[in-house]
Amino acid sequence: MVRYNATEDPLCYPGTQVLRNKSGIRTQDELEQFEQLMFGSRAEEELPSGKLDFEHYCAIHHHFFQDVYDWAGEIRTIRTGKGNNWFCYPEHINRQASDLFAQLADKKHLTADTGTKRKFAVEAAWFLSEVNAIHPFREGNGRIQMVFLTMLARNAGYDLIEEMVKPGPFLTAMILSFTGDCGPLTDQIEGLL
Ligand SMILES: Nc1ncnc2c1ncn2[C@@H]1O[C@H](COP(=O)(O)OP(=O)(O)OP(=O)(O)O)[C@@H](O)[C@H]1O
């Protein structure tokens, strides 16, 4: 997992980068294992239904992380970044997310004009790069991005096979998409359809 650059974070146990959690786990390794376990167990359940809007996106985050964090499904309140990239400042998240999900709705949730895998992948890469730049949550963004992408694909008539993700190239493509180059991410997504 790529760790965050975060400003002083009240969500962490003092003097650590370990997020306060419902089980009181104080080490990062143990917390990641616990997150993974809970995520897997919630994946077995039916996902929250919704309109593929931002409210739905947050409900999905809540579903997967409700066993671990009190703030599951809530937008973050501190500035975060990864590598050299800082994500949307928290005070702008609601507005940016509303704009993005309005555009997604205008594009009929990527079901319009996406008659080929390539066309769908182009639109999906656009959406993923934008939602990643917003990065609504303190943790769990990558996993929720992938769950939601799978839902968008299914809604557009495609089966996205997440097990086929190649973590290294996919991460490189995500980072490139942050700087506006969505080509490699488009290729990665097309390869999953
Ligand atoms: N340097 C970077 N610039 C932009 N995006 C990045 C960078 N490094 C990682 N990302 C993206 O951030 C997301 C991960 O965010 P976060 O750590 O909140 O999610 P996670 O689900 O907890 O972790 P992971 O996706 O690693 O399992 C992924 O989509 C990843 O591609």
GROMACS .gro file of N, CA and C in nm, residues 5 32 35 46 61 67 82 114-116 147 159 171-172 174 177 192:
model
   51
    5ASN      N    1   0.100   1.112   0.228
    5ASN     CA    2   0.155   1.231   0.291
    5ASN      C    3   0.029   1.297   0.348
   32GLU      N    4  -0.391  -0.333   0.845
   32GLU     CA    5  -0.414  -0.366   0.704
   32GLU      C    6  -0.474  -0.506   0.688
   35GLU      N    7  -0.838  -0.477   0.793
   35GLU     CA    8  -0.914  -0.410   0.685
   35GLU      C    9  -0.946  -0.509   0.574
   46GLU      N   10  -2.468  -0.835  -0.031
   46GLU     CA   11  -2.522  -0.751  -0.138
   46GLU      C   12  -2.474  -0.607  -0.117
   61HIS      N   13  -1.850   0.297   0.020
   61HIS     CA   14  -1.735   0.307   0.111
   61HIS      C   15  -1.778   0.267   0.253
   67ASP      N   16  -1.687  -0.175   0.953
   67ASP     CA   17  -1.639  -0.254   1.066
   67ASP      C   18  -1.508  -0.200   1.121
   82LYS      N   19  -0.021   1.164  -0.231
   82LYS     CA   20   0.067   1.048  -0.245
   82LYS      C   21   0.177   1.087  -0.342
  114THR      N   22  -2.084   0.423  -2.583
  114THR     CA   23  -1.970   0.340  -2.543
  114THR      C   24  -1.991   0.199  -2.598
  115GLY      N   25  -2.025   0.193  -2.725
  115GLY     CA   26  -2.059   0.065  -2.788
  115GLY      C   27  -1.944  -0.031  -2.806
  116THR      N   28  -1.821   0.014  -2.780
  116THR     CA   29  -1.708  -0.079  -2.788
  116THR      C   30  -1.633  -0.076  -2.656
  147VAL      N   31  -1.437  -0.107  -0.706
  147VAL     CA   32  -1.573  -0.161  -0.690
  147VAL      C   33  -1.670  -0.082  -0.780
  159ASP      N   34  -1.827  -0.718  -1.840
  159ASP     CA   35  -1.780  -0.787  -1.720
  159ASP      C   36  -1.637  -0.743  -1.695
  171LEU      N   37  -0.097   0.096  -1.122
  171LEU     CA   38  -0.061   0.211  -1.038
  171LEU      C   39   0.012   0.317  -1.121
  172THR      N   40   0.106   0.273  -1.205
  172THR     CA   41   0.177   0.368  -1.292
  172THR      C   42   0.078   0.445  -1.378
  174MET      N   43  -0.238   0.499  -1.315
  174MET     CA   44  -0.316   0.591  -1.230
  174MET      C   45  -0.237   0.718  -1.204
  177SER      N   46  -0.232   0.932  -1.500
  177SER     CA   47  -0.363   0.994  -1.524
  177SER      C   48  -0.380   1.120  -1.439
  192LEU      N   49  -0.912  -0.530  -1.891
  192LEU     CA   50  -0.990  -0.598  -1.786
  192LEU      C   51  -1.130  -0.637  -1.833
   0.00000   0.00000   0.00000
